[in-house]
XYZ file of C-alpha atoms in Angstrom:
493
model
C 6.513 30.522 -0.375
C 10.296 29.712 0.927
C 12.680 29.630 -2.595
C 14.972 26.104 -1.650
C 15.720 23.534 -3.919
C 12.904 19.860 -2.861
C 12.864 16.633 -3.371
C 9.631 16.262 -5.607
C 7.841 19.208 -7.852
C 7.222 16.613 -10.828
C 4.156 17.686 -11.678
C 3.735 20.454 -13.989
C -0.056 21.143 -12.926
C 0.162 24.937 -10.362
C -3.239 23.803 -8.328
C -4.092 26.246 -5.574
C -2.402 23.899 -3.453
C 0.631 22.504 -5.282
C 3.466 24.591 -3.352
C 3.062 23.798 -0.545
C 4.970 22.385 1.824
C 4.039 18.166 2.095
C 5.156 15.668 4.629
C 5.355 12.033 3.884
C 4.646 9.105 6.414
C 4.804 5.369 5.510
C 7.202 2.037 6.342
C 7.884 1.992 2.746
C 9.301 5.290 0.394
C 6.569 4.621 -2.104
C 4.218 7.002 -0.102
C 7.496 9.928 -0.608
C 7.791 9.757 -3.983
C 3.730 9.288 -4.173
C 3.780 12.862 -2.198
C 6.560 13.828 -4.729
C 4.444 13.809 -8.354
C 1.928 17.041 -7.272
C 4.047 18.828 -3.680
C 7.096 19.914 -2.488
C 8.151 17.142 0.220
C 10.143 18.376 2.556
C 10.689 15.698 4.883
C 9.463 11.339 4.996
C 8.736 9.942 8.409
C 9.722 6.049 7.371
C 10.510 2.741 9.206
C 13.859 2.585 7.550
C 16.419 4.634 5.649
C 17.546 3.749 2.449
C 20.645 4.311 0.377
C 18.311 6.141 -2.103
C 16.982 8.310 0.894
C 20.589 9.140 2.062
C 21.529 10.412 -1.021
C 18.638 12.656 -1.601
C 19.374 14.271 1.672
C 21.877 15.171 1.013
C 20.935 16.320 -2.615
C 17.868 18.476 -1.508
C 16.176 20.507 1.035
C 14.527 16.966 2.891
C 14.905 15.704 6.366
C 13.606 11.670 7.197
C 13.497 10.256 10.385
C 13.671 6.736 10.240
C 12.539 4.472 13.389
C 15.231 2.269 13.010
C 17.928 4.789 12.585
C 16.996 5.606 16.266
C 16.485 1.829 17.039
C 20.321 1.814 15.597
C 21.811 3.983 17.839
C 19.859 2.719 21.222
C 21.472 -0.933 20.665
C 23.980 -0.569 17.994
C 22.836 -2.519 16.107
C 21.579 -2.183 12.236
C 18.556 -4.369 12.185
C 15.707 -3.881 9.840
C 12.878 -4.328 12.962
C 9.682 -5.071 11.302
C 7.463 -2.213 11.866
C 4.066 -1.966 9.743
C 2.393 1.740 9.023
C 0.658 1.315 12.847
C 3.477 1.200 14.446
C 5.199 3.918 12.689
C 2.025 6.144 13.539
C 2.464 5.142 17.581
C 5.644 6.057 17.828
C 5.960 9.367 16.363
C 3.089 10.480 18.397
C 4.893 9.629 21.349
C 2.724 6.714 22.452
C 3.377 5.263 25.531
C 1.997 1.671 25.117
C 3.713 1.691 21.601
C 6.343 -0.784 22.256
C 8.594 1.045 19.155
C 8.039 4.524 21.436
C 9.866 3.139 23.934
C 12.966 1.771 21.836
C 12.883 5.590 20.299
C 11.640 8.375 22.475
C 13.644 10.309 20.907
C 12.001 10.723 17.801
C 8.773 12.543 18.330
C 10.177 15.009 20.498
C 12.262 15.537 16.633
C 9.798 15.145 14.887
C 7.968 17.961 16.914
C 10.895 20.593 16.423
C 9.908 20.074 12.876
C 6.899 20.550 12.155
C 6.743 22.913 14.407
C 9.377 24.746 12.374
C 7.434 23.960 9.272
C 4.051 25.822 11.004
C 6.244 29.057 11.631
C 6.922 29.199 8.196
C 4.171 27.854 6.168
C 0.413 28.688 6.654
C -0.304 25.233 4.780
C 1.273 21.879 5.331
C 0.167 18.405 4.060
C 0.293 15.074 5.662
C -0.012 12.555 3.054
C -0.450 9.047 4.995
C -0.006 5.586 3.492
C -1.836 4.285 6.027
C -5.163 5.737 7.447
C -4.196 7.928 9.763
C -4.728 6.797 13.536
C -7.482 9.098 15.958
C -4.503 9.996 17.542
C -2.414 10.874 14.891
C -4.850 12.958 13.635
C -5.411 14.327 17.104
C -1.421 15.190 17.194
C -1.352 16.838 13.495
C -3.956 19.223 14.899
C -1.360 20.844 17.340
C -0.001 22.594 14.482
C -2.572 25.021 12.436
C -2.346 24.289 8.763
C -1.431 20.791 8.776
C -3.725 18.609 6.815
C -3.785 14.984 6.712
C -4.796 13.526 2.882
C -5.943 10.286 4.023
C -9.347 9.183 4.806
C -10.604 10.312 7.848
C -10.331 7.710 10.773
C -14.329 8.255 11.535
C -15.137 7.143 8.473
C -12.568 4.128 8.117
C -13.731 2.694 11.297
C -17.450 2.554 9.439
C -16.153 -0.570 7.684
C -12.736 -1.276 9.676
C -12.954 -5.223 9.342
C -13.238 -7.466 6.284
C -15.685 -9.249 8.101
C -17.755 -5.847 8.086
C -17.146 -5.234 3.877
C -18.050 -8.968 3.317
C -21.731 -7.905 4.635
C -21.614 -4.836 3.109
C -20.860 -5.902 0.388
C -23.312 -8.563 -0.350
C -26.202 -6.836 0.953
C -25.091 -4.139 -2.135
C -25.586 -7.375 -4.524
C -22.284 -7.209 -5.041
C -20.641 -11.349 -5.598
C -19.248 -12.649 -3.245
C -17.696 -16.341 -2.135
C -20.479 -18.032 -0.319
C -19.542 -18.103 3.677
C -20.186 -17.374 6.839
C -18.966 -15.026 9.447
C -17.358 -16.333 12.797
C -16.829 -14.391 16.139
C -13.758 -16.292 17.338
C -10.906 -19.101 16.507
C -13.173 -21.787 17.891
C -16.411 -20.931 16.154
C -14.637 -20.700 12.697
C -12.599 -24.142 14.032
C -16.208 -25.257 14.179
C -17.795 -24.038 11.012
C -15.022 -25.294 8.773
C -16.575 -28.801 10.865
C -19.442 -27.889 9.682
C -18.754 -27.589 5.931
C -15.657 -30.083 5.145
C -18.094 -32.454 3.515
C -19.882 -29.536 1.557
C -16.973 -27.644 0.257
C -14.984 -29.643 -1.767
C -11.995 -27.781 -1.652
C -12.247 -26.849 1.488
C -12.192 -23.846 3.641
C -10.685 -20.262 3.597
C -10.468 -18.313 6.916
C -9.343 -15.254 7.175
C -9.103 -13.014 10.427
C -10.696 -9.595 10.416
C -7.426 -7.573 9.687
C -4.761 -7.652 8.004
C -3.366 -6.988 4.689
C -1.943 -8.266 1.788
C -3.275 -12.007 2.572
C -1.337 -12.543 5.452
C -4.051 -13.550 8.253
C -5.628 -15.859 6.339
C -5.237 -19.983 5.137
C -6.576 -22.691 3.693
C -8.390 -25.086 5.889
C -9.236 -28.224 6.147
C -10.399 -29.054 9.385
C -11.011 -27.429 12.855
C -7.458 -28.642 13.838
C -6.097 -26.446 10.880
C -7.725 -23.068 12.643
C -7.183 -23.579 15.755
C -3.402 -24.423 14.669
C -2.870 -20.947 13.132
C -4.785 -18.174 14.990
C -5.131 -20.255 18.647
C -5.476 -16.796 21.545
C -6.436 -14.471 18.329
C -9.160 -12.438 19.409
C -11.679 -10.929 17.377
C -14.022 -12.092 13.723
C -12.890 -14.260 11.544
C -14.357 -14.840 7.547
C -15.312 -18.222 6.685
C -15.431 -19.144 2.680
C -15.192 -21.629 0.459
C -12.233 -22.862 -0.873
C -11.682 -21.433 -4.685
C -8.833 -23.513 -5.571
C -6.230 -21.986 -7.187
C -5.930 -24.373 -10.301
C -9.266 -22.610 -10.982
C -8.285 -18.581 -10.296
C -7.642 -17.093 -13.580
C -6.966 -13.826 -12.328
C -6.755 -11.985 -9.015
C -7.910 -8.837 -9.751
C -7.441 -5.082 -7.582
C -8.994 -1.534 -8.585
C -7.924 1.876 -7.886
C -10.362 4.144 -6.995
C -11.295 7.770 -5.171
C -14.056 8.608 -3.511
C -15.573 11.651 -3.228
C -18.089 13.908 -2.146
C -20.590 13.158 -5.408
C -19.179 9.966 -5.899
C -16.831 7.790 -7.221
C -13.997 7.666 -10.767
C -12.582 4.455 -10.793
C -8.753 5.067 -12.507
C -7.696 1.067 -12.979
C -7.514 -2.750 -12.452
C -4.730 -4.615 -12.727
C -3.382 -8.171 -11.832
C -2.511 -9.170 -8.888
C 1.313 -11.125 -8.598
C 0.372 -13.644 -5.988
C 2.783 -15.651 -3.714
C -0.217 -18.725 -2.640
C -2.185 -16.972 -0.415
C 0.266 -13.615 -0.319
C 0.125 -10.507 -2.393
C 3.378 -9.545 -3.931
C 2.349 -7.230 -6.194
C 0.847 -5.876 -9.461
C 0.570 -6.189 -12.963
C -0.777 -3.390 -15.333
C -2.629 -4.138 -17.725
C -5.304 -6.230 -16.200
C -6.591 -8.397 -19.227
C -4.727 -10.820 -21.409
C -7.733 -12.255 -23.716
C -10.677 -10.538 -24.221
C -13.043 -12.605 -21.900
C -10.923 -10.363 -19.195
C -12.656 -7.267 -20.859
C -15.864 -8.820 -19.509
C -14.184 -8.696 -15.770
C -13.261 -5.227 -16.372
C -16.717 -3.628 -16.365
C -18.207 -5.623 -14.194
C -15.706 -4.476 -11.585
C -16.369 -0.887 -12.352
C -19.591 -1.589 -12.206
C -19.202 -3.133 -8.966
C -16.914 -0.393 -7.344
C -18.399 2.558 -8.661
C -21.332 0.798 -6.339
C -19.767 0.082 -3.189
C -17.585 3.591 -3.714
C -20.812 5.316 -4.125
C -22.300 3.955 -0.991
C -18.870 4.585 0.865
C -18.999 8.287 0.210
C -22.062 8.337 1.375
C -21.056 7.794 4.670
C -18.273 10.295 4.365
C -15.085 8.017 3.170
C -12.540 10.615 0.980
C -9.891 9.448 -0.473
C -8.144 6.216 -2.099
C -9.332 3.033 -1.832
C -8.747 -0.262 -3.757
C -10.832 -3.862 -4.076
C -9.846 -7.037 -4.154
C -11.626 -9.400 -6.348
C -11.036 -13.299 -8.150
C -11.932 -14.138 -12.004
C -12.332 -17.776 -12.477
C -11.790 -19.528 -15.063
C -15.549 -19.946 -15.621
C -15.234 -16.170 -15.774
C -17.263 -15.549 -12.633
C -16.258 -12.457 -10.719
C -16.037 -12.476 -7.061
C -15.569 -9.765 -4.255
C -12.607 -10.211 -1.700
C -12.192 -7.754 0.360
C -11.609 -3.948 0.440
C -8.333 -2.043 1.049
C -9.799 1.632 2.465
C -6.222 3.329 2.052
C -3.641 3.036 -0.570
C -2.667 -0.114 -1.269
C 1.389 -0.565 -3.078
C -0.117 -0.338 -6.846
C -1.085 3.228 -6.528
C 1.886 5.111 -6.994
C 2.717 2.798 -10.588
C -0.586 3.640 -11.255
C -0.550 7.136 -10.265
C 2.430 8.197 -12.503
C 0.559 6.517 -15.622
C -1.682 8.748 -15.453
C 0.683 11.803 -14.835
C 2.676 10.573 -18.401
C -0.004 10.169 -20.431
C -3.402 13.063 -18.813
C -4.107 15.486 -20.562
C -1.519 19.067 -20.689
C -2.140 21.660 -17.743
C -4.519 18.593 -15.318
C -4.058 17.865 -11.794
C -2.265 14.682 -11.118
C -4.603 11.785 -9.752
C -2.758 12.863 -6.327
C -3.963 16.036 -6.083
C -6.938 14.902 -7.155
C -7.473 12.506 -3.415
C -6.144 15.883 -0.970
C -9.021 17.724 -2.657
C -11.394 15.091 -2.585
C -10.958 14.991 1.137
C -10.395 18.515 2.129
C -13.953 18.249 0.902
C -13.067 20.708 -1.936
C -15.239 20.266 -5.677
C -13.045 17.437 -7.598
C -15.973 15.815 -10.096
C -15.146 19.000 -12.410
C -11.460 18.437 -12.656
C -12.356 14.550 -13.821
C -11.516 14.420 -17.249
C -11.269 11.007 -19.552
C -8.230 9.172 -19.162
C -5.684 8.264 -22.171
C -3.981 4.905 -21.803
C -1.959 3.655 -24.381
C -2.034 -0.195 -25.185
C 0.970 -0.438 -25.701
C 2.273 0.473 -22.052
C 2.872 -2.464 -19.492
C 4.107 -2.495 -15.721
C 4.938 -4.546 -12.633
C 5.511 -3.523 -9.298
C 6.579 -6.487 -7.163
C 7.794 -6.695 -3.283
C 11.182 -9.255 -2.823
C 10.441 -10.398 0.190
C 12.612 -13.511 2.214
C 11.993 -15.397 5.155
C 15.072 -16.055 6.250
C 17.631 -13.868 8.092
C 20.658 -12.286 5.738
C 22.975 -9.391 5.253
C 23.096 -7.086 2.292
C 26.702 -7.489 1.801
C 27.089 -5.470 -1.513
C 25.399 -1.854 -2.717
C 21.702 -3.010 -4.263
C 21.423 -1.070 -7.633
C 18.908 2.155 -8.179
C 20.185 3.485 -11.061
C 17.078 5.963 -10.887
C 15.831 8.177 -8.189
C 12.320 7.998 -8.570
C 10.408 5.707 -10.054
C 8.627 8.341 -12.413
C 11.819 8.439 -13.908
C 11.466 5.008 -14.626
C 8.229 5.151 -16.075
C 9.369 8.154 -18.522
C 12.014 6.467 -19.272
C 12.509 4.846 -23.268
C 10.500 1.869 -22.691
C 11.162 0.524 -26.105
C 13.279 -2.545 -24.164
C 12.166 -2.023 -21.496
C 13.279 -0.732 -18.545
C 13.689 -1.348 -14.044
C 14.068 0.588 -11.216
C 14.872 -1.122 -7.461
C 13.559 0.868 -5.049
C 13.798 0.991 -0.541
C 16.528 -1.335 -0.943
C 18.764 -1.155 2.603
C 21.749 0.305 2.234
C 25.058 -1.770 2.790
C 25.556 -3.575 5.747
C 22.259 -3.803 6.886
C 21.079 -6.787 8.883
C 17.701 -7.743 7.734
C 15.725 -9.890 10.889
C 13.206 -12.455 9.811
C 10.666 -11.909 13.399
C 11.290 -14.636 14.514
C 14.882 -13.553 15.299
C 13.750 -10.632 16.773
C 12.566 -10.738 20.646
C 8.843 -10.610 20.972
C 9.250 -9.122 23.784
C 10.540 -6.247 21.659
C 7.307 -5.818 18.963
C 3.367 -5.648 18.883
C 1.368 -8.009 18.112
C 0.428 -6.597 14.424
C 4.787 -6.875 13.738
C 3.789 -10.532 15.381
C 1.181 -11.500 12.570
C 2.653 -9.479 9.659
C 2.911 -13.245 7.566
C 6.834 -14.171 8.247
C 8.829 -11.877 5.664
C 10.519 -8.983 5.818
C 10.488 -7.305 2.699
C 13.867 -6.175 0.980
C 13.642 -4.395 -2.183
C 9.906 -2.539 -4.133
C 11.052 -3.397 -8.007
C 9.268 -1.525 -10.796
C 9.828 -2.540 -14.366
C 8.041 -1.305 -17.809
C 8.301 -2.392 -21.102
C 5.987 -2.528 -24.303
C 5.036 -6.030 -24.271
C 4.134 -9.129 -21.424
C 7.555 -10.647 -22.778
C 9.570 -7.937 -22.558
C 8.340 -6.737 -18.803
C 8.521 -10.664 -17.554
C 12.357 -10.346 -18.796
C 12.601 -7.142 -16.603
C 11.554 -8.373 -13.502
C 14.159 -11.880 -13.878
C 16.459 -9.059 -14.546
C 15.897 -7.345 -11.631
C 15.177 -9.765 -8.936
C 18.646 -11.074 -9.721
C 20.191 -7.814 -9.026
C 18.770 -7.847 -6.130
C 19.423 -11.549 -4.993
C 23.297 -11.187 -5.958
C 23.866 -8.582 -3.192
C 22.201 -10.437 -0.526
C 24.160 -12.913 2.171
C 21.782 -15.764 3.978
C 23.026 -16.108 7.728
């Protein structure tokens, strides 16, 4: 291997592939840190280059390609345009129909040159994607010998690509789901709500077949509510009996790995919710003894669903969302068949407390995707009872300017986790540099945005905050301190 100073190399595990270079692709730099645990990160392909990324580029042999840098060169404006992971991949591969590929045509050629240089130097390069790769991305990576994507294949994902598909799949397996129906379009969804309004005391929960983090979902009390929200949208809708937020005790989320021989559940966290929108996760999930029952049930059902999907060819990380009511009822909500934003924290927690010489969870995903033997590498986890963490996204639905430097004293999230947490600590990541205008989607011409961006929920991420502590009270203090630190540097316009 070429001897150079590279960002990453946190893991002490020296497996067959741990010395190979890796490239991370994702709209949030969490995928960069996640990749850096078991591999040597040589490059990061993203939407926005944060101040921290600039520091890493200066310090290490590291290359960052950011779409908004290319847009700035063309427009002269330092915006943070809302860009989805799908659009990021389209821009990288130069897909002609992509809005952002047309905004940044040089990006595709620069990435090709970067990949070609890696291909000339190494016989294997790992490409870690936050979101499952599109078929065009898989074909693009095949142009380079030895490039291995760390993500479930598109073919294994498309089997149950929609929330409506996964709802029926879970129901057929005997996993508890909320009563409801599948609508073929928004008009039928409206009709179902109208027919159920008297039967369902609290109205309906309606969700478009695609969308993450609670985007493209709503509570509806009439057919008109549905028509107003989803008019003109093509595709299926999930229409369920609404369970009031006041009845929800928690919103669990699990992280598990699907591999050739089955499923391994690594953790269960509680989701931080703003109404229907996911804004973060807290570990551990349980605070009361009855919550342990929920964990046992989630593990059982996750293995049932994961084993079935593994037999269909799915390999890699996945996570399920659940509802746990104050009557101790558990319901399956949806499956996120990809990494999610709390995957990194779960990987880091395992990294700190795993057995000496054991592989990281991220390394295990790479092995699983490559169809290598994972089962013999799995070990029982020791996770302490006094280690608490929270990950949350500071979002805005308004235009603002970063008028000061958002503080980030840590280079990586793993430093937060390894720091002394007796009194609690926090780190702020993915924060834009001083002078950046954060444009709410309504401020950007819809002609300059794809459907995916227009449908991304009406908010822009400002920063990702990671906090740790020995107890829940101290964790809450760290959360509040860090959010005030971010907000202090924003000026609303």
